[in-house]
Amino acid sequence: MAPMAKHEPEAAYTVLARRYRPVGFEEVVGQEHVSTTLRNAIREGRVGHAYLFAGPRGVGKTTTARLLAKALNCEKGPTEKPCNACESCLRIQQGTDTDVFEIDAASNGSVDDARELRQGVAYAPLRSRFKIYIIDEAHMLSKEAFNALLKTLEEPPPHVKFIFATTLIHKLPDTIVSRCQTFDFRRITSSDIVKRLKQVLDGESLKADNAVLEAVARAAGGSMRDAESILDQLLAFKRKDLRPDDVTALLGAAAGGRVDALVGSVQKGDAGGVLSALDAIFQSGVDATAFTDQLIDHLRTLLAVKACGRGSSVIDLPDALLDAADRQASGFTLEALLYHLQLMLEARQRLKDASNPRVVLDVTLVKMSRASDLVSLQEALRLAPPGPAAPVAPRHAAAPVEDRPPVRPESEEIAEPPPPHTGELTVPALAGAWHRVVAEVKQTSPIPGALLEAGKPTKLAGDEIEFSLPRTFGKFNVDQLDIPRHRQVIEAALHRVFGRRLGIHATLQRGGPEPESAMFAKSAAPPERDLASDPGVRRVLDAFPGSKIVGIE
C-alpha cells in the first residue's frame, strides 16, 4: 500500500468579526457619542483613570477599550489617531502586549485574582507609557474582589488605567460605578449595520442585495458582532445569489412571507388558515422557539407602528418592510395587538417545559384567531341591562338567604322605573315618596325593606334623614338598618328615588307604647298571689297529707 501523502497545514482562517475589527475611533459603528468624547479627552489631556463601558453584547465595548489603549500607548501618543504601525499598536491589536492586560472576570473573578491584580498595579509598565487593565464581563467579579479593588480603583498610580466592560451594569456595586467614568453603548441600527456589512463584502470582493443584508441586520438584533458572524456563516453556506430566505433558513426561522400569511389568517379570524400556515412553517424545518421569537418581534413591530406611526424612531425597518408592516397593522386594533403579544409571551414561557411545542403554538394561534369573538369590558358594561345595585357582602361570609334578591319569572315584564323626585326636598316630600324607597329596597334586601315600611322619616338635616321606628321595636332592629350592606342598599334606593346622595340615621320613637323588650321584662316577673287559697293546690295537699309545697307555709 502506498504511503498516505502528507499535506501542509493550511493557514488558520480568521473570522470576519476579527479580521474587520475597527482600528480607529472613526471606524466604530453606532457609538459616535463615545468615540467623540474619548477623542476630545485624549486631545485635551483629560483622560480619566477608570472607565466603565456598559451596553448589549457585540456593540463595540471591548473594541473601544483596545482603541483607547492604543491611543494612550502609541509611540506617537497619547493621540486620538493611533498610527497602527508602531510596535505597541500592533501588539495591542494582536492582544499580545505585556502592558495591556485583558482579563475575563468570568474565570478570574475571585478575591485572590483581585489581590494579585492589586499587587501588580504597583509596578511600572515594562515598555509602554501606561499599564492598562481591560476587565471584560466585570459584573462577574465577586463581592470580595470588588472590595479588594476599591482603594486601588479610587487612587491608582499615575501609570495605571482601568477599563471595565459589562453587559449588566446593574449588577456592579455603586461604589465601583461611582469611581468610573461611565459610557452607555447603544444597540446599532439596522441601517448602520448594513453599511458596515457592505464594507466587509467589498473587502472580500463579494456582493449581496440590500434585502439580504437587511435580513442579516434584523437577525442580529443590534449587535455588529452577531451580524458579522451571521454573514460569515451565510457566505460559508452560499457565496453567490444570496436571498433573504437563505438567512431565515440558516437561522431556523420562518420566511417573511409565511409569517405574513400566518398573521393575515389571525387577522381574518381564520383558524383553519392559521393551522395550515403554521404547518407549512414547521414542514420547512423551522425551530419552534426561533419561530416564536420571530413572531413576537413581528407583533412588536406592528404594535409600534400602530401606536407611534411609521415615522417613529422606535421602528427600525427598511422602507419596503415598513410599508408592509403599516398595511398589516391597519387591520388590527391596539388592544388586539396587545392581546396577541401577551398570548405569545405566555406561549414562549410554556415552550420551555412543553413536551410537544407544536401543540402549544397551535392552541395559542387559534386562540389569537378567535380574538374578534371577545367583547371588551367597556362594551360588556354598555350592553348589560340596568338593574338595582346589589349589596356587597364580605368575601369570607355568604349573604343570608333572606337577603338574596327574589327571582322573577322570565315571562314577567320589567317596568321602566319612575323618574326621580323633583322639586324641594322636605319631610312631607320624603314621606310622600317613601313607599317608592321601600319598594326599591325590598327588591334586593327584604329585612331592611320591612323595617323601612314600619317606620317613617321625621327630620331632614342637610343630606341626612332621621328615620324613626315605633317603640314596639328594639335596638336590635335599629342596628339592622346600620349594617354596612343594608345601609348601602338603602342609600342607593334613596339616590334613585330622590336624585340626591342622602344618608339615613335610624332611631326609636319617643313616648307612646313601651318597647317590646320592656314588656318582656315585666311579664317575666308575674305578680305574687296566695297559693294556699288556690283550689287545685288545696286538693294536692289533701291527697298527700304531711306534704309541703315550697312557698306555702
Coordinates of C-alpha atoms in Angstrom, one line a residue:
M1 CA 0.0 0.0 0.0
A2 CA 1.3 3.4 -1.0
P3 CA 2.1 5.7 1.9
M4 CA -0.5 8.5 2.5
A5 CA 0.5 11.8 1.2
K6 CA 1.2 14.5 3.8
H7 CA -0.5 17.8 3.4
E8 CA 0.9 21.1 4.7
P9 CA -1.4 22.6 7.3
E10 CA -3.5 25.5 5.8
A11 CA -3.3 28.9 7.3
A12 CA -5.8 29.4 10.1
Y13 CA -9.0 31.2 8.9
T14 CA -9.8 34.4 10.8
V15 CA -13.5 35.1 11.1
L16 CA -14.9 38.4 9.7
A17 CA -15.6 39.8 13.1
R18 CA -11.9 39.7 14.0
R19 CA -10.5 40.5 10.5
Y20 CA -12.6 43.6 10.1
R21 CA -12.4 44.9 13.7
P22 CA -12.1 48.7 13.8
V23 CA -8.5 50.0 14.0
G24 CA -9.5 53.6 14.7
F25 CA -12.2 55.5 16.6
E26 CA -13.7 56.7 13.3
E27 CA -14.5 53.1 12.3
V28 CA -16.6 52.3 15.4
V29 CA -20.2 51.9 14.2
G30 CA -23.1 53.4 16.0
Q31 CA -21.2 54.7 19.1
E32 CA -20.2 58.2 17.9
H33 CA -21.1 59.7 21.3
V34 CA -18.4 57.5 23.0
S35 CA -15.8 57.9 20.3
T36 CA -16.2 61.7 20.2
T37 CA -15.9 62.1 24.0
L38 CA -12.8 59.8 24.2
R39 CA -11.0 61.6 21.3
N40 CA -11.7 65.0 22.9
A41 CA -10.4 63.8 26.3
I42 CA -7.2 62.5 24.7
R43 CA -6.6 65.7 22.7
E44 CA -7.2 67.9 25.8
G45 CA -5.3 65.7 28.2
R46 CA -8.3 64.9 30.3
V47 CA -8.1 61.1 30.3
G48 CA -9.6 59.5 33.5
H49 CA -8.0 56.7 35.5
A50 CA -11.1 54.4 35.3
Y51 CA -13.7 53.9 32.6
L52 CA -16.9 51.7 32.6
F53 CA -18.3 50.7 29.2
A54 CA -21.8 49.3 29.5
G55 CA -24.2 48.0 26.9
P56 CA -25.5 45.0 24.9
R57 CA -23.2 42.3 23.5
G58 CA -21.4 42.9 20.3
V59 CA -21.7 46.7 20.1
G60 CA -18.0 47.6 20.4
K61 CA -17.2 47.8 24.2
T62 CA -14.0 45.7 24.1
T63 CA -13.0 47.1 20.7
T64 CA -13.3 50.6 22.0
A65 CA -11.3 49.7 25.1
R66 CA -8.4 48.4 22.9
L67 CA -8.6 51.5 20.8
L68 CA -8.3 53.6 23.9
A69 CA -5.3 51.5 25.0
K70 CA -3.6 52.0 21.6
A71 CA -4.3 55.8 21.7
L72 CA -2.6 56.1 25.1
N73 CA 0.4 53.8 24.4
C74 CA 1.1 54.6 20.7
E75 CA 4.7 55.8 20.2
K76 CA 3.2 59.0 18.7
G77 CA 0.8 59.4 21.5
P78 CA -1.1 59.9 23.5
T79 CA -3.0 60.6 20.3
E80 CA -6.7 60.4 19.2
K81 CA -5.4 58.7 16.0
P82 CA -3.1 55.8 16.8
C83 CA -0.7 55.0 13.9
N84 CA -1.4 51.3 13.9
A85 CA 2.2 50.8 12.6
C86 CA 4.3 51.0 15.7
E87 CA 5.2 48.0 17.8
S88 CA 2.9 49.0 20.6
C89 CA -0.1 49.4 18.4
L90 CA 0.5 46.1 16.6
R91 CA 0.9 44.2 19.9
I92 CA -2.3 45.7 21.3
Q93 CA -4.2 44.9 18.1
Q94 CA -3.0 41.3 18.3
G95 CA -3.6 41.0 22.0
T96 CA 0.0 40.3 22.9
D97 CA 1.1 43.5 24.6
T98 CA 2.7 42.8 28.0
D99 CA 1.4 46.1 29.5
V100 CA -2.2 45.8 28.4
F101 CA -4.0 43.1 30.4
E102 CA -7.3 41.7 29.1
I103 CA -8.9 39.9 32.0
D104 CA -12.0 37.7 31.7
A105 CA -13.9 38.3 35.0
A106 CA -16.0 35.2 34.5
S107 CA -12.9 33.0 35.1
N108 CA -10.8 35.4 37.1
G109 CA -13.3 36.9 39.4
S110 CA -12.1 35.6 42.8
V111 CA -10.7 37.7 45.6
D112 CA -7.3 36.1 45.1
D113 CA -7.2 37.3 41.5
A114 CA -8.1 40.8 42.6
R115 CA -5.3 40.8 45.2
E116 CA -2.8 39.6 42.5
L117 CA -4.0 42.4 40.2
R118 CA -3.7 45.0 43.1
Q119 CA -0.1 43.8 43.7
G120 CA 0.8 44.1 40.0
V121 CA -0.5 47.7 39.8
A122 CA 2.4 48.9 41.9
Y123 CA 4.9 48.0 39.3
A124 CA 5.7 50.4 36.4
P125 CA 4.9 49.2 32.8
L126 CA 7.7 47.3 31.0
R127 CA 7.7 49.1 27.7
S128 CA 4.7 51.3 27.3
R129 CA 3.6 54.6 28.7
F130 CA 0.7 53.2 30.7
K131 CA -0.3 49.8 32.3
I132 CA -3.9 49.2 31.2
Y133 CA -6.3 46.7 32.7
I134 CA -9.3 45.8 30.5
I135 CA -11.7 43.7 32.6
D136 CA -14.4 42.1 30.5
E137 CA -17.8 41.0 31.9
A138 CA -16.9 42.9 35.0
H139 CA -20.2 42.0 36.7
M140 CA -18.9 38.5 37.2
L141 CA -16.3 39.7 39.8
S142 CA -17.2 38.5 43.3
K143 CA -18.2 40.9 46.0
E144 CA -14.9 40.3 47.8
A145 CA -13.0 41.0 44.6
F146 CA -14.8 44.4 44.2
N147 CA -14.0 45.2 47.8
A148 CA -10.3 44.4 47.3
L149 CA -10.2 46.8 44.3
L150 CA -12.0 49.7 45.8
K151 CA -9.0 51.6 47.2
T152 CA -6.8 50.9 44.2
L153 CA -9.5 51.9 41.8
E154 CA -10.1 55.2 43.6
E155 CA -6.4 56.2 43.8
P156 CA -4.4 54.2 41.3
P157 CA -0.8 55.0 40.5
P158 CA -0.5 57.6 37.6
H159 CA 0.8 54.9 35.2
V160 CA -2.3 52.7 35.6
K161 CA -5.7 52.9 33.7
F162 CA -8.7 50.7 34.3
I163 CA -11.4 49.9 31.7
F164 CA -14.4 47.8 32.8
A165 CA -16.8 46.3 30.3
T166 CA -20.1 44.8 31.2
T167 CA -23.5 43.9 29.7
L168 CA -25.2 44.0 33.1
I169 CA -24.3 47.3 34.8
H170 CA -27.0 47.0 37.4
K171 CA -25.0 44.1 38.9
L172 CA -22.0 46.3 39.7
P173 CA -21.8 47.8 43.1
D174 CA -22.5 51.5 43.3
T175 CA -19.1 52.0 44.9
I176 CA -17.4 50.8 41.7
V177 CA -19.7 52.7 39.3
S178 CA -19.1 56.0 41.2
R179 CA -15.3 55.6 40.8
C180 CA -15.5 55.3 37.0
Q181 CA -16.5 57.4 34.0
T182 CA -19.5 55.6 32.6
F183 CA -20.3 55.3 28.9
D184 CA -23.5 53.7 27.7
F185 CA -23.2 51.8 24.4
R186 CA -26.3 51.6 22.3
R187 CA -27.7 49.0 20.1
I188 CA -26.7 49.6 16.5
T189 CA -29.4 50.4 14.0
S190 CA -30.1 48.2 11.0
S191 CA -29.1 50.9 8.5
D192 CA -25.6 51.3 10.2
I193 CA -25.1 47.5 10.2
V194 CA -26.0 47.3 6.5
K195 CA -23.4 50.0 5.7
R196 CA -20.7 48.2 7.6
L197 CA -21.6 44.8 6.1
K198 CA -21.2 46.3 2.6
Q199 CA -17.7 47.5 3.5
V200 CA -16.9 43.9 4.7
L201 CA -18.2 42.4 1.4
D202 CA -16.2 44.9 -0.5
G203 CA -13.1 43.8 1.3
E204 CA -14.0 40.2 0.4
S205 CA -14.7 41.1 -3.2
L206 CA -18.3 39.9 -2.9
K207 CA -21.7 41.5 -3.4
A208 CA -25.1 40.9 -1.9
D209 CA -28.5 42.6 -2.3
N210 CA -29.7 45.1 0.3
A211 CA -32.6 42.7 1.1
V212 CA -30.1 40.0 2.2
L213 CA -28.1 42.4 4.3
E214 CA -31.2 43.9 5.9
A215 CA -32.4 40.4 6.8
V216 CA -28.9 39.8 8.4
A217 CA -29.1 43.1 10.3
R218 CA -32.6 42.3 11.7
A219 CA -31.5 38.9 12.8
A220 CA -28.5 40.4 14.6
G221 CA -30.8 42.4 16.9
G222 CA -28.5 45.5 17.0
S223 CA -25.2 43.6 17.5
M224 CA -22.5 44.2 14.9
R225 CA -20.5 41.1 16.0
D226 CA -23.6 39.0 15.6
A227 CA -24.3 40.5 12.2
E228 CA -20.7 39.7 11.0
S229 CA -20.9 36.2 12.4
I230 CA -24.2 35.6 10.6
L231 CA -22.7 37.0 7.3
D232 CA -19.7 34.7 7.8
Q233 CA -21.9 31.7 8.2
L234 CA -24.0 32.8 5.2
L235 CA -21.0 33.0 3.0
A236 CA -19.9 29.6 4.0
F237 CA -23.4 28.3 3.1
K238 CA -23.6 30.1 -0.2
R239 CA -21.3 32.7 -1.7
K240 CA -23.4 33.8 -4.7
D241 CA -27.0 34.5 -5.5
L242 CA -27.9 35.1 -1.8
R243 CA -31.6 35.6 -1.0
P244 CA -33.4 36.7 2.2
D245 CA -34.9 33.2 2.6
D246 CA -31.4 31.9 2.8
V247 CA -30.9 33.9 6.0
T248 CA -34.1 32.6 7.6
A249 CA -33.3 29.0 6.6
L250 CA -29.9 29.3 8.0
L251 CA -31.1 30.6 11.4
G252 CA -34.0 28.2 11.7
A253 CA -36.6 31.0 11.4
A254 CA -39.6 31.2 9.1
A255 CA -39.6 33.1 5.8
G256 CA -41.1 36.5 6.0
G257 CA -43.9 35.7 3.5
R258 CA -45.0 32.8 5.6
V259 CA -45.1 34.9 8.7
D260 CA -47.2 37.5 6.9
A261 CA -49.6 34.8 5.7
L262 CA -50.0 33.5 9.3
V263 CA -50.6 36.9 10.7
G264 CA -53.1 37.6 7.9
S265 CA -55.1 34.5 8.9
V266 CA -55.1 35.6 12.5
Q267 CA -56.4 39.0 11.4
K268 CA -59.2 37.4 9.3
G269 CA -60.2 35.1 12.2
D270 CA -59.5 32.0 10.0
A271 CA -58.5 29.3 12.4
G272 CA -58.1 26.7 9.6
G273 CA -55.8 29.1 7.7
V274 CA -53.7 29.6 10.9
L275 CA -53.1 25.9 11.3
S276 CA -52.3 25.5 7.7
A277 CA -49.8 28.3 7.7
L278 CA -48.2 27.0 10.9
D279 CA -48.0 23.5 9.4
A280 CA -46.2 24.9 6.3
I281 CA -43.7 26.7 8.5
F282 CA -43.0 23.6 10.6
Q283 CA -42.7 21.5 7.4
S284 CA -39.8 23.7 6.3
G285 CA -37.8 22.6 9.4
V286 CA -38.2 25.8 11.5
D287 CA -37.4 25.6 15.2
A288 CA -40.4 26.3 17.4
T289 CA -38.5 28.6 19.8
A290 CA -36.9 30.6 17.0
F291 CA -40.2 31.0 15.2
T292 CA -41.9 32.1 18.4
D293 CA -39.2 34.8 19.0
Q294 CA -39.6 35.8 15.3
L295 CA -43.4 36.2 15.7
I296 CA -43.1 38.1 18.9
D297 CA -40.7 40.6 17.2
H298 CA -43.1 40.9 14.3
L299 CA -46.1 41.6 16.5
R300 CA -44.0 44.1 18.5
T301 CA -43.2 45.9 15.2
L302 CA -46.9 46.1 14.3
L303 CA -47.7 47.4 17.8
A304 CA -45.0 50.2 17.4
V305 CA -46.4 51.1 14.0
K306 CA -49.9 51.2 15.3
A307 CA -49.1 53.2 18.5
C308 CA -46.4 55.6 17.2
G309 CA -46.9 55.8 13.4
R310 CA -44.5 54.6 10.8
G311 CA -42.2 57.6 11.1
S312 CA -41.3 56.9 14.7
S313 CA -37.7 56.3 15.8
V314 CA -38.7 53.2 17.8
I315 CA -39.2 51.4 14.5
D316 CA -36.1 50.1 12.8
L317 CA -37.2 48.7 9.4
P318 CA -36.3 49.4 5.8
D319 CA -38.9 51.2 3.7
A320 CA -40.1 48.1 1.8
L321 CA -40.8 46.2 5.0
L322 CA -42.2 49.3 6.7
D323 CA -44.9 49.6 4.0
A324 CA -45.9 46.0 4.5
A325 CA -46.0 46.4 8.3
D326 CA -48.1 49.6 8.1
R327 CA -50.7 47.8 5.9
Q328 CA -50.8 44.9 8.2
A329 CA -51.0 47.0 11.4
S330 CA -54.0 48.9 10.0
G331 CA -56.1 45.7 10.2
F332 CA -55.6 45.4 14.0
T333 CA -56.7 47.5 16.9
L334 CA -54.1 48.4 19.5
E335 CA -56.0 46.3 22.1
A336 CA -55.9 43.2 19.8
L337 CA -52.1 43.6 19.2
L338 CA -51.6 43.8 23.0
Y339 CA -53.7 40.7 23.5
H340 CA -51.8 38.8 20.8
L341 CA -48.4 39.8 22.2
Q342 CA -49.5 38.7 25.7
L343 CA -50.6 35.3 24.4
M344 CA -47.3 34.8 22.5
L345 CA -45.2 35.8 25.5
E346 CA -47.1 33.3 27.6
A347 CA -46.5 30.6 25.0
R348 CA -42.8 31.4 24.9
Q349 CA -42.6 30.6 28.6
R350 CA -44.6 27.4 28.2
L351 CA -42.4 26.2 25.4
K352 CA -39.5 25.7 27.9
D353 CA -41.3 22.8 29.6
A354 CA -43.5 21.6 26.8
S355 CA -43.0 18.0 25.5
N356 CA -44.8 19.0 22.3
P357 CA -44.1 22.6 21.3
R358 CA -46.4 22.3 18.2
V359 CA -49.5 21.9 20.4
V360 CA -48.6 25.0 22.4
L361 CA -48.4 27.1 19.3
D362 CA -51.5 25.5 17.7
V363 CA -53.6 26.4 20.8
T364 CA -52.2 29.9 21.1
L365 CA -52.5 30.9 17.5
V366 CA -56.1 29.5 17.2
K367 CA -57.0 31.5 20.3
M368 CA -55.5 34.6 18.7
S369 CA -57.6 34.0 15.6
R370 CA -60.8 34.0 17.8
A371 CA -60.0 37.3 19.4
S372 CA -62.7 39.0 17.4
D373 CA -65.3 37.0 19.4
L374 CA -64.2 38.6 22.6
V375 CA -66.0 41.6 24.0
S376 CA -64.2 44.4 25.8
L377 CA -65.1 45.2 29.4
Q378 CA -66.5 48.6 28.3
E379 CA -68.7 47.0 25.7
A380 CA -69.9 44.4 28.1
L381 CA -70.9 47.1 30.6
R382 CA -72.6 49.0 27.9
L383 CA -74.6 46.0 26.7
A384 CA -75.5 44.8 30.2
P385 CA -79.2 45.6 31.2
P386 CA -79.5 48.2 34.0
G387 CA -80.5 46.7 37.4
P388 CA -80.7 47.5 41.0
A389 CA -77.5 47.9 42.9
A390 CA -76.6 44.6 44.7
P391 CA -75.3 44.7 48.3
V392 CA -71.6 44.0 48.6
A393 CA -71.2 41.1 51.0
P394 CA -67.9 40.3 52.7
R395 CA -65.8 37.7 50.8
H396 CA -65.5 35.4 53.8
A397 CA -69.2 35.2 54.6
A398 CA -72.1 34.2 52.3
A399 CA -75.1 36.5 52.3
P400 CA -78.1 35.3 54.4
V401 CA -80.9 33.6 52.5
E402 CA -83.5 36.2 53.4
D403 CA -81.3 39.0 51.9
R404 CA -81.0 37.4 48.4
P405 CA -82.9 39.2 45.7
P406 CA -86.2 37.5 44.7
V407 CA -86.2 35.6 41.4
R408 CA -88.5 37.0 38.8
P409 CA -90.3 34.7 36.3
E410 CA -88.8 35.1 32.8
S411 CA -92.3 36.0 31.5
E412 CA -92.6 38.9 33.9
E413 CA -92.0 42.3 32.2
I414 CA -89.7 44.7 33.9
A415 CA -91.4 48.1 34.0
E416 CA -89.5 51.3 33.5
P417 CA -88.6 52.9 36.8
P418 CA -90.3 56.2 37.5
P419 CA -88.2 59.4 37.3
P420 CA -86.5 60.7 40.4
H421 CA -88.4 63.2 42.6
T422 CA -88.0 66.8 41.5
G423 CA -88.7 69.9 43.5
E424 CA -87.8 71.0 47.0
L425 CA -86.9 68.1 49.3
T426 CA -88.8 68.3 52.6
V427 CA -90.0 65.9 55.3
P428 CA -93.5 65.7 53.7
A429 CA -92.0 65.1 50.3
L430 CA -89.9 62.3 51.9
A431 CA -93.0 60.8 53.4
G432 CA -94.9 61.1 50.2
A433 CA -92.4 59.1 48.2
W434 CA -91.3 56.8 51.0
H435 CA -93.3 53.8 49.5
R436 CA -91.0 54.0 46.5
V437 CA -87.9 53.8 48.7
V438 CA -89.4 50.8 50.4
A439 CA -90.2 49.1 47.1
E440 CA -86.7 49.7 45.8
V441 CA -85.0 48.2 49.0
K442 CA -87.4 45.2 49.1
Q443 CA -86.2 44.1 45.7
T444 CA -82.8 43.2 47.0
S445 CA -83.0 43.2 50.8
P446 CA -86.4 42.2 52.4
I447 CA -85.3 42.7 56.0
P448 CA -84.3 46.5 55.8
G449 CA -87.3 47.0 53.4
A450 CA -89.7 45.7 56.1
L451 CA -88.1 47.9 58.7
L452 CA -88.4 51.0 56.5
E453 CA -92.0 50.2 55.8
A454 CA -92.8 50.1 59.6
G455 CA -91.3 53.5 60.4
K456 CA -91.2 57.0 58.8
P457 CA -88.8 59.8 58.1
T458 CA -89.2 62.5 60.8
K459 CA -86.4 65.0 60.1
L460 CA -84.1 66.2 57.4
A461 CA -80.8 67.8 58.3
G462 CA -78.8 68.7 55.2
D463 CA -78.4 65.4 53.4
E464 CA -79.1 63.2 56.5
I465 CA -82.5 61.7 57.0
E466 CA -83.6 60.9 60.6
F467 CA -85.8 57.8 60.5
S468 CA -87.9 56.7 63.4
L469 CA -89.1 53.2 64.2
P470 CA -92.0 52.6 66.6
R471 CA -91.3 51.9 70.3
T472 CA -92.5 48.3 69.8
F473 CA -89.2 47.7 68.0
G474 CA -85.9 47.3 69.9
K475 CA -82.3 48.4 69.5
F476 CA -81.6 45.2 67.5
N477 CA -83.9 46.5 64.7
V478 CA -82.2 49.9 64.7
D479 CA -78.8 48.2 64.4
Q480 CA -80.1 46.2 61.4
L481 CA -80.5 49.4 59.4
D482 CA -77.0 50.4 60.3
I483 CA -75.3 47.3 58.9
P484 CA -73.0 48.4 56.0
R485 CA -74.5 46.2 53.3
H486 CA -78.1 47.3 54.3
R487 CA -77.0 50.9 54.5
Q488 CA -75.5 50.7 51.0
V489 CA -78.8 49.3 49.6
I490 CA -80.9 52.0 51.3
E491 CA -78.7 54.9 50.2
A492 CA -78.7 53.6 46.6
A493 CA -82.5 53.4 46.7
L494 CA -82.7 57.0 48.1
H495 CA -80.5 58.2 45.3
R496 CA -82.6 56.6 42.6
V497 CA -85.9 57.9 44.1
F498 CA -84.8 61.5 45.1
G499 CA -81.9 62.0 42.7
R500 CA -79.6 63.0 45.5
R501 CA -76.9 61.4 47.7
L502 CA -78.8 61.0 51.1
G503 CA -77.8 59.3 54.3
I504 CA -80.1 57.8 56.9
H505 CA -79.9 57.7 60.7
A506 CA -82.4 55.3 62.5
T507 CA -83.8 55.9 66.0
L508 CA -86.7 54.8 68.2
Q509 CA -89.8 57.0 68.5
R510 CA -90.1 58.9 71.8
G511 CA -93.2 58.4 74.0
G512 CA -96.1 56.1 73.1
P513 CA -96.3 52.4 73.9
E514 CA -93.4 50.8 75.7
P515 CA -91.0 48.8 73.7
E516 CA -91.3 45.1 73.4
S517 CA -88.2 44.5 75.5
A518 CA -89.8 46.3 78.5
M519 CA -93.0 44.3 78.1
F520 CA -91.0 41.0 78.1
A521 CA -89.1 42.2 81.2
K522 CA -92.3 42.8 83.2
S523 CA -94.0 39.6 82.0
A524 CA -91.0 37.6 83.2
A525 CA -91.9 38.6 86.9
P526 CA -95.7 37.9 87.4
P527 CA -97.5 39.5 90.4
E528 CA -97.4 37.5 93.6
R529 CA -100.6 35.6 94.6
D530 CA -101.8 33.4 97.5
L531 CA -101.1 29.8 96.5
A532 CA -102.7 28.4 99.7
S533 CA -106.1 29.7 98.5
D534 CA -105.8 28.1 95.1
P535 CA -108.4 25.1 94.9
G536 CA -106.0 23.0 92.8
V537 CA -103.2 23.4 95.3
R538 CA -105.5 22.5 98.2
R539 CA -106.6 19.3 96.5
V540 CA -102.9 18.2 96.2
L541 CA -102.3 18.9 99.8
D542 CA -105.4 16.9 100.8
A543 CA -104.3 13.9 98.7
F544 CA -100.8 13.9 100.2
P545 CA -101.2 14.5 103.9
G546 CA -98.0 15.9 105.5
S547 CA -96.7 17.2 102.1
K548 CA -95.3 20.7 101.9
I549 CA -95.1 22.9 98.8
V550 CA -92.3 25.5 98.6
G551 CA -93.8 29.0 99.0
I552 CA -96.7 27.8 101.3
E553 CA -96.0 27.9 105.0

